[in-house]
Amino acid sequence: MDADLLANWTTQMRKGLLELCVLMVLRNRRMYGYDIAKTLSVVDGLVTGEGTIYPILSRFKKDGLVETTLVESAEGPARKYYQLTERGRALLTKMRAAWAAVRDGIEAVSSAEQLR
Amino acid sequence: MTAEHTTGLSPAAEARFEEYLTQMRRALLGVPDVSAAEIEADIREHVENELHGAARPVEPFVLEAVLRRLGPPTQWLPPGRVPVAAQVSAGFSTLGQYIRARFRAARDAVWRGPEDWRLAYLSFGVFAVGILSVPFFPLFLVISYVLSRAGLAAAADKGVTLDAGRKWLLYPPVVLVSLALVLAVIAAPIGIIGVTVEGIEGSDRRERWDMAGRPTVPSSWGRPTTVPMADREVRAKYPEVQTHLDRVLAALPGPVAAREVVAVGFYSTGVLLAWWALVGCLAGACPRLARGLVFPLGQSFVTRRANWVGTACLALLAVWGAAAYRIAEAAGLV
């Protein structure tokens, strides 16, 4: 029962944070989908499968948060690079502010509990 | 991206990869939030990159490790989505459970009651049997109608407000019969008009033929016999003959060519006014009977408007009657 609750809670938390992380890694540069997957898969507990990011990227593209560019590659077929749009950048700013507020709030609650 | 980009797979590995992609496509079936084709292209690129330095041909166990790191195909669904196949399966399962539960409830109600539920299920059962045995449908419809009315009365006696389920059981025969009655009430005057106009025309033809001295013409069958002259020929040959209808038409206003149309319109108006005056007054005088006959249709109309329709049509009928008298007077009929 507890394991189910924990698994469900972890899944819900991870989904939201993974979306934030995908936008964050694209903040300063365009990236190849495979590189995004590899970059985020090393973050412990964030990605359950490397493929998890692809539906997120597809949805972001449909929502106009990212755009793609095909670039020829010497190592094989043309690569699809993702980059943030202005809309995606604006949303990332808001998401980071919201995340910072939540994180600070949790820290404050946690600190207060430790002092009690 | 297409399959040729994932080069160097052994046939077994290729088959495994296609199976993985098929599962992914199935999971994304009917999900509008993402593009399945785009995700498939991304997966192919990903696998291509992972296998970049692998020995060729790539064996299934090497590919399997890559696919394991990618994660199960079901993860491609957006958060909170359930695959369509799972939804359909759950839907059928729920439907099956629902049908079984309703069947048990129907059996219990028919055997043990209460009466209002027993009648509801019996009515629906008879109605369903009627639909399945088409030639006998009218008979089954009448029986289920009687059962439904009894069920409605039993529920009303108990003070039960019918829920959607009970309405589905009780209403089909009642609505069908009520609808037929309403349509009959609407169509009846049109039928009356059609039949009487036809009768007047026939009567006029006979009267003209009589007044012309019953002229005959040789039969076109070639036998030595005669038949009555056609009305069109009688009109052409005996223009001096004036029937009652001719005198009425002559008394009507408007161009001669349009007087028959005017006459039919005037007559139809009178029939419609008389019919709706009768229906309105009867429904106003016996509202419970009228509401019962057309239940559950037009309940508020019968209560509020029946008298109004009856009275208005009576008033207009009086005006129509006066106009008809003036025409009859001008035609020398009164």
PDB file of N, CA, C and O in Angstrom, chain B residues 91-163:
ATOM      1  N   GLY B  91     -14.060  -0.911 -21.123  1.00  0.00           N
ATOM      2  CA  GLY B  91     -15.432  -0.559 -21.493  1.00  0.00           C
ATOM      3  C   GLY B  91     -16.295  -1.793 -21.699  1.00  0.00           C
ATOM      4  O   GLY B  91     -17.403  -1.887 -21.186  1.00  0.00           O
ATOM      5  N   PHE B  92     -15.742  -2.795 -22.427  1.00  0.00           N
ATOM      6  CA  PHE B  92     -16.496  -4.031 -22.675  1.00  0.00           C
ATOM      7  C   PHE B  92     -16.760  -4.771 -21.366  1.00  0.00           C
ATOM      8  O   PHE B  92     -17.846  -5.291 -21.144  1.00  0.00           O
ATOM      9  N   SER B  93     -15.718  -4.801 -20.530  1.00  0.00           N
ATOM     10  CA  SER B  93     -15.859  -5.488 -19.252  1.00  0.00           C
ATOM     11  C   SER B  93     -16.962  -4.833 -18.419  1.00  0.00           C
ATOM     12  O   SER B  93     -17.830  -5.511 -17.865  1.00  0.00           O
ATOM     13  N   THR B  94     -16.938  -3.504 -18.378  1.00  0.00           N
ATOM     14  CA  THR B  94     -17.949  -2.771 -17.608  1.00  0.00           C
ATOM     15  C   THR B  94     -19.337  -2.990 -18.206  1.00  0.00           C
ATOM     16  O   THR B  94     -20.308  -3.184 -17.476  1.00  0.00           O
ATOM     17  N   LEU B  95     -19.418  -2.983 -19.544  1.00  0.00           N
ATOM     18  CA  LEU B  95     -20.709  -3.186 -20.202  1.00  0.00           C
ATOM     19  C   LEU B  95     -21.263  -4.567 -19.877  1.00  0.00           C
ATOM     20  O   LEU B  95     -22.451  -4.722 -19.578  1.00  0.00           O
ATOM     21  N   GLY B  96     -20.380  -5.564 -19.930  1.00  0.00           N
ATOM     22  CA  GLY B  96     -20.801  -6.932 -19.608  1.00  0.00           C
ATOM     23  C   GLY B  96     -21.322  -7.023 -18.185  1.00  0.00           C
ATOM     24  O   GLY B  96     -22.379  -7.623 -17.932  1.00  0.00           O
ATOM     25  N   GLN B  97     -20.580  -6.406 -17.248  1.00  0.00           N
ATOM     26  CA  GLN B  97     -21.018  -6.421 -15.847  1.00  0.00           C
ATOM     27  C   GLN B  97     -22.363  -5.716 -15.701  1.00  0.00           C
ATOM     28  O   GLN B  97     -23.247  -6.160 -14.964  1.00  0.00           O
ATOM     29  N   TYR B  98     -22.502  -4.601 -16.415  1.00  0.00           N
ATOM     30  CA  TYR B  98     -23.737  -3.816 -16.319  1.00  0.00           C
ATOM     31  C   TYR B  98     -24.931  -4.636 -16.825  1.00  0.00           C
ATOM     32  O   TYR B  98     -25.983  -4.701 -16.182  1.00  0.00           O
ATOM     33  N   ILE B  99     -24.733  -5.307 -17.984  1.00  0.00           N
ATOM     34  CA  ILE B  99     -25.836  -6.092 -18.561  1.00  0.00           C
ATOM     35  C   ILE B  99     -26.215  -7.226 -17.621  1.00  0.00           C
ATOM     36  O   ILE B  99     -27.405  -7.483 -17.382  1.00  0.00           O
ATOM     37  N   ARG B 100     -25.198  -7.905 -17.074  1.00  0.00           N
ATOM     38  CA  ARG B 100     -25.499  -9.008 -16.149  1.00  0.00           C
ATOM     39  C   ARG B 100     -26.259  -8.503 -14.924  1.00  0.00           C
ATOM     40  O   ARG B 100     -27.229  -9.117 -14.472  1.00  0.00           O
ATOM     41  N   ALA B 101     -25.825  -7.349 -14.389  1.00  0.00           N
ATOM     42  CA  ALA B 101     -26.478  -6.793 -13.193  1.00  0.00           C
ATOM     43  C   ALA B 101     -27.923  -6.410 -13.495  1.00  0.00           C
ATOM     44  O   ALA B 101     -28.837  -6.674 -12.708  1.00  0.00           O
ATOM     45  N   ARG B 102     -28.136  -5.804 -14.679  1.00  0.00           N
ATOM     46  CA  ARG B 102     -29.501  -5.396 -15.034  1.00  0.00           C
ATOM     47  C   ARG B 102     -30.386  -6.632 -15.228  1.00  0.00           C
ATOM     48  O   ARG B 102     -31.555  -6.642 -14.876  1.00  0.00           O
ATOM     49  N   PHE B 103     -29.805  -7.680 -15.812  1.00  0.00           N
ATOM     50  CA  PHE B 103     -30.582  -8.896 -16.044  1.00  0.00           C
ATOM     51  C   PHE B 103     -31.008  -9.517 -14.710  1.00  0.00           C
ATOM     52  O   PHE B 103     -32.161  -9.927 -14.540  1.00  0.00           O
ATOM     53  N   ARG B 104     -30.058  -9.543 -13.757  1.00  0.00           N
ATOM     54  CA  ARG B 104     -30.392 -10.096 -12.428  1.00  0.00           C
ATOM     55  C   ARG B 104     -31.476  -9.254 -11.758  1.00  0.00           C
ATOM     56  O   ARG B 104     -32.428  -9.774 -11.173  1.00  0.00           O
ATOM     57  N   ALA B 105     -31.326  -7.924 -11.872  1.00  0.00           N
ATOM     58  CA  ALA B 105     -32.309  -7.025 -11.250  1.00  0.00           C
ATOM     59  C   ALA B 105     -33.689  -7.233 -11.879  1.00  0.00           C
ATOM     60  O   ALA B 105     -34.710  -7.255 -11.181  1.00  0.00           O
ATOM     61  N   ALA B 106     -33.708  -7.406 -13.220  1.00  0.00           N
ATOM     62  CA  ALA B 106     -34.984  -7.613 -13.915  1.00  0.00           C
ATOM     63  C   ALA B 106     -35.631  -8.914 -13.463  1.00  0.00           C
ATOM     64  O   ALA B 106     -36.835  -8.959 -13.177  1.00  0.00           O
ATOM     65  N   ARG B 107     -34.816  -9.974 -13.371  1.00  0.00           N
ATOM     66  CA  ARG B 107     -35.360 -11.277 -12.961  1.00  0.00           C
ATOM     67  C   ARG B 107     -35.942 -11.188 -11.546  1.00  0.00           C
ATOM     68  O   ARG B 107     -37.065 -11.643 -11.288  1.00  0.00           O
ATOM     69  N   ASP B 108     -35.209 -10.557 -10.645  1.00  0.00           N
ATOM     70  CA  ASP B 108     -35.691 -10.423  -9.258  1.00  0.00           C
ATOM     71  C   ASP B 108     -36.973  -9.599  -9.196  1.00  0.00           C
ATOM     72  O   ASP B 108     -37.900  -9.932  -8.448  1.00  0.00           O
ATOM     73  N   ALA B 109     -37.000  -8.510  -9.993  1.00  0.00           N
ATOM     74  CA  ALA B 109     -38.174  -7.630  -9.942  1.00  0.00           C
ATOM     75  C   ALA B 109     -39.404  -8.334 -10.492  1.00  0.00           C
ATOM     76  O   ALA B 109     -40.513  -8.190  -9.952  1.00  0.00           O
ATOM     77  N   VAL B 110     -39.221  -9.120 -11.568  1.00  0.00           N
ATOM     78  CA  VAL B 110     -40.373  -9.814 -12.162  1.00  0.00           C
ATOM     79  C   VAL B 110     -40.905 -10.874 -11.196  1.00  0.00           C
ATOM     80  O   VAL B 110     -42.120 -11.034 -11.050  1.00  0.00           O
ATOM     81  N   TRP B 111     -40.013 -11.572 -10.510  1.00  0.00           N
ATOM     82  CA  TRP B 111     -40.469 -12.638  -9.610  1.00  0.00           C
ATOM     83  C   TRP B 111     -40.957 -12.106  -8.271  1.00  0.00           C
ATOM     84  O   TRP B 111     -41.951 -12.576  -7.735  1.00  0.00           O
ATOM     85  N   ARG B 112     -40.233 -11.124  -7.735  1.00  0.00           N
ATOM     86  CA  ARG B 112     -40.531 -10.725  -6.350  1.00  0.00           C
ATOM     87  C   ARG B 112     -41.163  -9.337  -6.231  1.00  0.00           C
ATOM     88  O   ARG B 112     -41.596  -8.961  -5.162  1.00  0.00           O
ATOM     89  N   GLY B 113     -41.200  -8.583  -7.290  1.00  0.00           N
ATOM     90  CA  GLY B 113     -41.722  -7.225  -7.203  1.00  0.00           C
ATOM     91  C   GLY B 113     -40.622  -6.264  -6.761  1.00  0.00           C
ATOM     92  O   GLY B 113     -39.451  -6.614  -6.811  1.00  0.00           O
ATOM     93  N   PRO B 114     -40.954  -5.037  -6.372  1.00  0.00           N
ATOM     94  CA  PRO B 114     -42.294  -4.465  -6.215  1.00  0.00           C
ATOM     95  C   PRO B 114     -43.025  -4.283  -7.552  1.00  0.00           C
ATOM     96  O   PRO B 114     -42.409  -4.342  -8.606  1.00  0.00           O
ATOM     97  N   GLU B 115     -44.314  -4.010  -7.407  1.00  0.00           N
ATOM     98  CA  GLU B 115     -45.187  -4.010  -8.563  1.00  0.00           C
ATOM     99  C   GLU B 115     -44.756  -3.017  -9.645  1.00  0.00           C
ATOM    100  O   GLU B 115     -44.793  -3.336 -10.846  1.00  0.00           O
ATOM    101  N   ASP B 116     -44.367  -1.803  -9.220  1.00  0.00           N
ATOM    102  CA  ASP B 116     -44.024  -0.784 -10.217  1.00  0.00           C
ATOM    103  C   ASP B 116     -42.798  -1.205 -11.031  1.00  0.00           C
ATOM    104  O   ASP B 116     -42.716  -0.970 -12.235  1.00  0.00           O
ATOM    105  N   TRP B 117     -41.830  -1.879 -10.372  1.00  0.00           N
ATOM    106  CA  TRP B 117     -40.653  -2.362 -11.100  1.00  0.00           C
ATOM    107  C   TRP B 117     -41.002  -3.569 -11.964  1.00  0.00           C
ATOM    108  O   TRP B 117     -40.513  -3.720 -13.076  1.00  0.00           O
ATOM    109  N   ARG B 118     -41.853  -4.454 -11.422  1.00  0.00           N
ATOM    110  CA  ARG B 118     -42.256  -5.635 -12.195  1.00  0.00           C
ATOM    111  C   ARG B 118     -42.904  -5.189 -13.514  1.00  0.00           C
ATOM    112  O   ARG B 118     -42.573  -5.692 -14.590  1.00  0.00           O
ATOM    113  N   LEU B 119     -43.834  -4.232 -13.404  1.00  0.00           N
ATOM    114  CA  LEU B 119     -44.528  -3.748 -14.605  1.00  0.00           C
ATOM    115  C   LEU B 119     -43.554  -3.098 -15.583  1.00  0.00           C
ATOM    116  O   LEU B 119     -43.683  -3.255 -16.803  1.00  0.00           O
ATOM    117  N   ALA B 120     -42.583  -2.371 -15.022  1.00  0.00           N
ATOM    118  CA  ALA B 120     -41.605  -1.698 -15.887  1.00  0.00           C
ATOM    119  C   ALA B 120     -40.812  -2.727 -16.697  1.00  0.00           C
ATOM    120  O   ALA B 120     -40.654  -2.591 -17.922  1.00  0.00           O
ATOM    121  N   TYR B 121     -40.313  -3.741 -16.025  1.00  0.00           N
ATOM    122  CA  TYR B 121     -39.524  -4.761 -16.734  1.00  0.00           C
ATOM    123  C   TYR B 121     -40.393  -5.567 -17.699  1.00  0.00           C
ATOM    124  O   TYR B 121     -39.954  -5.906 -18.813  1.00  0.00           O
ATOM    125  N   LEU B 122     -41.627  -5.899 -17.276  1.00  0.00           N
ATOM    126  CA  LEU B 122     -42.510  -6.654 -18.171  1.00  0.00           C
ATOM    127  C   LEU B 122     -42.819  -5.845 -19.428  1.00  0.00           C
ATOM    128  O   LEU B 122     -42.802  -6.376 -20.546  1.00  0.00           O
ATOM    129  N   SER B 123     -43.096  -4.563 -19.220  1.00  0.00           N
ATOM    130  CA  SER B 123     -43.400  -3.697 -20.361  1.00  0.00           C
ATOM    131  C   SER B 123     -42.234  -3.675 -21.341  1.00  0.00           C
ATOM    132  O   SER B 123     -42.409  -3.832 -22.555  1.00  0.00           O
ATOM    133  N   PHE B 124     -41.028  -3.469 -20.793  1.00  0.00           N
ATOM    134  CA  PHE B 124     -39.849  -3.394 -21.659  1.00  0.00           C
ATOM    135  C   PHE B 124     -39.623  -4.735 -22.362  1.00  0.00           C
ATOM    136  O   PHE B 124     -39.282  -4.771 -23.551  1.00  0.00           O
ATOM    137  N   GLY B 125     -39.827  -5.830 -21.623  1.00  0.00           N
ATOM    138  CA  GLY B 125     -39.642  -7.159 -22.209  1.00  0.00           C
ATOM    139  C   GLY B 125     -40.596  -7.394 -23.357  1.00  0.00           C
ATOM    140  O   GLY B 125     -40.195  -7.869 -24.430  1.00  0.00           O
ATOM    141  N   VAL B 126     -41.872  -7.062 -23.140  1.00  0.00           N
ATOM    142  CA  VAL B 126     -42.873  -7.260 -24.201  1.00  0.00           C
ATOM    143  C   VAL B 126     -42.543  -6.379 -25.407  1.00  0.00           C
ATOM    144  O   VAL B 126     -42.647  -6.809 -26.563  1.00  0.00           O
ATOM    145  N   PHE B 127     -42.132  -5.153 -25.120  1.00  0.00           N
ATOM    146  CA  PHE B 127     -41.771  -4.223 -26.204  1.00  0.00           C
ATOM    147  C   PHE B 127     -40.596  -4.779 -27.006  1.00  0.00           C
ATOM    148  O   PHE B 127     -40.602  -4.760 -28.244  1.00  0.00           O
ATOM    149  N   ALA B 128     -39.585  -5.306 -26.304  1.00  0.00           N
ATOM    150  CA  ALA B 128     -38.403  -5.860 -26.973  1.00  0.00           C
ATOM    151  C   ALA B 128     -38.788  -7.071 -27.822  1.00  0.00           C
ATOM    152  O   ALA B 128     -38.322  -7.215 -28.964  1.00  0.00           O
ATOM    153  N   VAL B 129     -39.656  -7.928 -27.281  1.00  0.00           N
ATOM    154  CA  VAL B 129     -40.113  -9.097 -28.045  1.00  0.00           C
ATOM    155  C   VAL B 129     -40.859  -8.627 -29.298  1.00  0.00           C
ATOM    156  O   VAL B 129     -40.706  -9.196 -30.386  1.00  0.00           O
ATOM    157  N   GLY B 130     -41.655  -7.574 -29.140  1.00  0.00           N
ATOM    158  CA  GLY B 130     -42.399  -7.015 -30.279  1.00  0.00           C
ATOM    159  C   GLY B 130     -41.468  -6.553 -31.385  1.00  0.00           C
ATOM    160  O   GLY B 130     -41.726  -6.781 -32.570  1.00  0.00           O
ATOM    161  N   ILE B 131     -40.354  -5.917 -30.991  1.00  0.00           N
ATOM    162  CA  ILE B 131     -39.391  -5.447 -31.997  1.00  0.00           C
ATOM    163  C   ILE B 131     -38.771  -6.639 -32.724  1.00  0.00           C
ATOM    164  O   ILE B 131     -38.532  -6.596 -33.935  1.00  0.00           O
ATOM    165  N   LEU B 132     -38.512  -7.705 -31.963  1.00  0.00           N
ATOM    166  CA  LEU B 132     -37.875  -8.881 -32.573  1.00  0.00           C
ATOM    167  C   LEU B 132     -38.839  -9.670 -33.453  1.00  0.00           C
ATOM    168  O   LEU B 132     -38.412 -10.401 -34.350  1.00  0.00           O
ATOM    169  N   SER B 133     -40.141  -9.570 -33.177  1.00  0.00           N
ATOM    170  CA  SER B 133     -41.125 -10.294 -34.013  1.00  0.00           C
ATOM    171  C   SER B 133     -41.956  -9.260 -34.756  1.00  0.00           C
ATOM    172  O   SER B 133     -43.116  -9.009 -34.417  1.00  0.00           O
ATOM    173  N   VAL B 134     -41.340  -8.688 -35.780  1.00  0.00           N
ATOM    174  CA  VAL B 134     -41.871  -7.505 -36.471  1.00  0.00           C
ATOM    175  C   VAL B 134     -43.362  -7.603 -36.868  1.00  0.00           C
ATOM    176  O   VAL B 134     -44.126  -6.669 -36.587  1.00  0.00           O
ATOM    177  N   PRO B 135     -43.807  -8.689 -37.487  1.00  0.00           N
ATOM    178  CA  PRO B 135     -45.209  -8.701 -37.949  1.00  0.00           C
ATOM    179  C   PRO B 135     -46.212  -8.522 -36.812  1.00  0.00           C
ATOM    180  O   PRO B 135     -47.318  -8.035 -37.029  1.00  0.00           O
ATOM    181  N   PHE B 136     -45.833  -8.957 -35.606  1.00  0.00           N
ATOM    182  CA  PHE B 136     -46.755  -8.859 -34.467  1.00  0.00           C
ATOM    183  C   PHE B 136     -46.496  -7.624 -33.603  1.00  0.00           C
ATOM    184  O   PHE B 136     -47.019  -7.522 -32.502  1.00  0.00           O
ATOM    185  N   PHE B 137     -45.650  -6.731 -34.114  1.00  0.00           N
ATOM    186  CA  PHE B 137     -45.262  -5.578 -33.302  1.00  0.00           C
ATOM    187  C   PHE B 137     -46.453  -4.767 -32.785  1.00  0.00           C
ATOM    188  O   PHE B 137     -46.478  -4.401 -31.604  1.00  0.00           O
ATOM    189  N   PRO B 138     -47.460  -4.471 -33.636  1.00  0.00           N
ATOM    190  CA  PRO B 138     -48.595  -3.675 -33.124  1.00  0.00           C
ATOM    191  C   PRO B 138     -49.259  -4.315 -31.909  1.00  0.00           C
ATOM    192  O   PRO B 138     -49.599  -3.614 -30.945  1.00  0.00           O
ATOM    193  N   LEU B 139     -49.423  -5.640 -31.937  1.00  0.00           N
ATOM    194  CA  LEU B 139     -50.044  -6.336 -30.810  1.00  0.00           C
ATOM    195  C   LEU B 139     -49.189  -6.189 -29.551  1.00  0.00           C
ATOM    196  O   LEU B 139     -49.694  -5.819 -28.476  1.00  0.00           O
ATOM    197  N   PHE B 140     -47.882  -6.458 -29.695  1.00  0.00           N
ATOM    198  CA  PHE B 140     -46.982  -6.340 -28.548  1.00  0.00           C
ATOM    199  C   PHE B 140     -46.899  -4.886 -28.059  1.00  0.00           C
ATOM    200  O   PHE B 140     -46.754  -4.634 -26.867  1.00  0.00           O
ATOM    201  N   LEU B 141     -47.007  -3.954 -29.015  1.00  0.00           N
ATOM    202  CA  LEU B 141     -46.945  -2.543 -28.632  1.00  0.00           C
ATOM    203  C   LEU B 141     -48.131  -2.180 -27.742  1.00  0.00           C
ATOM    204  O   LEU B 141     -47.979  -1.500 -26.720  1.00  0.00           O
ATOM    205  N   VAL B 142     -49.296  -2.654 -28.116  1.00  0.00           N
ATOM    206  CA  VAL B 142     -50.492  -2.359 -27.312  1.00  0.00           C
ATOM    207  C   VAL B 142     -50.343  -2.958 -25.905  1.00  0.00           C
ATOM    208  O   VAL B 142     -50.614  -2.291 -24.899  1.00  0.00           O
ATOM    209  N   ILE B 143     -49.865  -4.213 -25.848  1.00  0.00           N
ATOM    210  CA  ILE B 143     -49.708  -4.861 -24.534  1.00  0.00           C
ATOM    211  C   ILE B 143     -48.679  -4.104 -23.697  1.00  0.00           C
ATOM    212  O   ILE B 143     -48.915  -3.811 -22.514  1.00  0.00           O
ATOM    213  N   SER B 144     -47.538  -3.780 -24.303  1.00  0.00           N
ATOM    214  CA  SER B 144     -46.499  -3.083 -23.531  1.00  0.00           C
ATOM    215  C   SER B 144     -46.965  -1.677 -23.148  1.00  0.00           C
ATOM    216  O   SER B 144     -46.593  -1.163 -22.090  1.00  0.00           O
ATOM    217  N   TYR B 145     -47.802  -1.068 -24.003  1.00  0.00           N
ATOM    218  CA  TYR B 145     -48.339   0.256 -23.668  1.00  0.00           C
ATOM    219  C   TYR B 145     -49.208   0.165 -22.404  1.00  0.00           C
ATOM    220  O   TYR B 145     -49.065   0.970 -21.479  1.00  0.00           O
ATOM    221  N   VAL B 146     -50.078  -0.838 -22.384  1.00  0.00           N
ATOM    222  CA  VAL B 146     -50.952  -1.018 -21.211  1.00  0.00           C
ATOM    223  C   VAL B 146     -50.112  -1.285 -19.958  1.00  0.00           C
ATOM    224  O   VAL B 146     -50.347  -0.700 -18.889  1.00  0.00           O
ATOM    225  N   LEU B 147     -49.084  -2.134 -20.105  1.00  0.00           N
ATOM    226  CA  LEU B 147     -48.211  -2.435 -18.963  1.00  0.00           C
ATOM    227  C   LEU B 147     -47.466  -1.182 -18.504  1.00  0.00           C
ATOM    228  O   LEU B 147     -47.308  -0.939 -17.301  1.00  0.00           O
ATOM    229  N   SER B 148     -47.012  -0.404 -19.466  1.00  0.00           N
ATOM    230  CA  SER B 148     -46.289   0.826 -19.114  1.00  0.00           C
ATOM    231  C   SER B 148     -47.181   1.799 -18.361  1.00  0.00           C
ATOM    232  O   SER B 148     -46.781   2.398 -17.367  1.00  0.00           O
ATOM    233  N   ARG B 149     -48.391   1.975 -18.873  1.00  0.00           N
ATOM    234  CA  ARG B 149     -49.317   2.893 -18.199  1.00  0.00           C
ATOM    235  C   ARG B 149     -49.606   2.403 -16.786  1.00  0.00           C
ATOM    236  O   ARG B 149     -49.693   3.200 -15.843  1.00  0.00           O
ATOM    237  N   ALA B 150     -49.745   1.084 -16.644  1.00  0.00           N
ATOM    238  CA  ALA B 150     -49.972   0.530 -15.310  1.00  0.00           C
ATOM    239  C   ALA B 150     -48.753   0.772 -14.428  1.00  0.00           C
ATOM    240  O   ALA B 150     -48.879   1.132 -13.246  1.00  0.00           O
ATOM    241  N   GLY B 151     -47.558   0.593 -14.997  1.00  0.00           N
ATOM    242  CA  GLY B 151     -46.318   0.831 -14.246  1.00  0.00           C
ATOM    243  C   GLY B 151     -46.198   2.282 -13.827  1.00  0.00           C
ATOM    244  O   GLY B 151     -45.791   2.586 -12.696  1.00  0.00           O
ATOM    245  N   LEU B 152     -46.546   3.191 -14.738  1.00  0.00           N
ATOM    246  CA  LEU B 152     -46.498   4.622 -14.420  1.00  0.00           C
ATOM    247  C   LEU B 152     -47.491   4.952 -13.304  1.00  0.00           C
ATOM    248  O   LEU B 152     -47.176   5.715 -12.373  1.00  0.00           O
ATOM    249  N   ALA B 153     -48.673   4.358 -13.408  1.00  0.00           N
ATOM    250  CA  ALA B 153     -49.686   4.610 -12.379  1.00  0.00           C
ATOM    251  C   ALA B 153     -49.228   4.053 -11.033  1.00  0.00           C
ATOM    252  O   ALA B 153     -49.392   4.711  -9.982  1.00  0.00           O
ATOM    253  N   ALA B 154     -48.627   2.850 -11.040  1.00  0.00           N
ATOM    254  CA  ALA B 154     -48.156   2.248  -9.794  1.00  0.00           C
ATOM    255  C   ALA B 154     -47.067   3.106  -9.163  1.00  0.00           C
ATOM    256  O   ALA B 154     -47.045   3.313  -7.934  1.00  0.00           O
ATOM    257  N   ALA B 155     -46.157   3.603 -10.006  1.00  0.00           N
ATOM    258  CA  ALA B 155     -45.084   4.462  -9.493  1.00  0.00           C
ATOM    259  C   ALA B 155     -45.658   5.754  -8.930  1.00  0.00           C
ATOM    260  O   ALA B 155     -45.218   6.248  -7.888  1.00  0.00           O
ATOM    261  N   ALA B 156     -46.649   6.315  -9.644  1.00  0.00           N
ATOM    262  CA  ALA B 156     -47.275   7.562  -9.172  1.00  0.00           C
ATOM    263  C   ALA B 156     -47.992   7.333  -7.839  1.00  0.00           C
ATOM    264  O   ALA B 156     -47.934   8.184  -6.941  1.00  0.00           O
ATOM    265  N   ASP B 157     -48.654   6.187  -7.703  1.00  0.00           N
ATOM    266  CA  ASP B 157     -49.347   5.868  -6.441  1.00  0.00           C
ATOM    267  C   ASP B 157     -48.373   5.802  -5.275  1.00  0.00           C
ATOM    268  O   ASP B 157     -48.690   6.188  -4.154  1.00  0.00           O
ATOM    269  N   LYS B 158     -47.154   5.286  -5.563  1.00  0.00           N
ATOM    270  CA  LYS B 158     -46.143   5.180  -4.504  1.00  0.00           C
ATOM    271  C   LYS B 158     -45.423   6.501  -4.273  1.00  0.00           C
ATOM    272  O   LYS B 158     -44.598   6.627  -3.363  1.00  0.00           O
ATOM    273  N   GLY B 159     -45.710   7.478  -5.140  1.00  0.00           N
ATOM    274  CA  GLY B 159     -45.038   8.781  -5.021  1.00  0.00           C
ATOM    275  C   GLY B 159     -43.593   8.725  -5.487  1.00  0.00           C
ATOM    276  O   GLY B 159     -42.762   9.519  -5.055  1.00  0.00           O
ATOM    277  N   VAL B 160     -43.293   7.766  -6.388  1.00  0.00           N
ATOM    278  CA  VAL B 160     -41.912   7.602  -6.865  1.00  0.00           C
ATOM    279  C   VAL B 160     -41.660   8.549  -8.041  1.00  0.00           C
ATOM    280  O   VAL B 160     -42.474   8.630  -8.962  1.00  0.00           O
ATOM    281  N   THR B 161     -40.544   9.276  -7.970  1.00  0.00           N
ATOM    282  CA  THR B 161     -40.116  10.058  -9.127  1.00  0.00           C
ATOM    283  C   THR B 161     -39.258   9.153  -9.993  1.00  0.00           C
ATOM    284  O   THR B 161     -38.272   8.579  -9.522  1.00  0.00           O
ATOM    285  N   LEU B 162     -39.644   9.016 -11.258  1.00  0.00           N
ATOM    286  CA  LEU B 162     -38.947   8.071 -12.138  1.00  0.00           C
ATOM    287  C   LEU B 162     -37.530   8.534 -12.424  1.00  0.00           C
ATOM    288  O   LEU B 162     -37.324   9.691 -12.814  1.00  0.00           O
ATOM    289  N   ASP B 163     -36.568   7.622 -12.232  1.00  0.00           N
ATOM    290  CA  ASP B 163     -35.198   7.942 -12.624  1.00  0.00           C
ATOM    291  C   ASP B 163     -35.006   7.578 -14.094  1.00  0.00           C
ATOM    292  O   ASP B 163     -35.908   7.041 -14.743  1.00  0.00           O
TER     293      ASP B 163
END
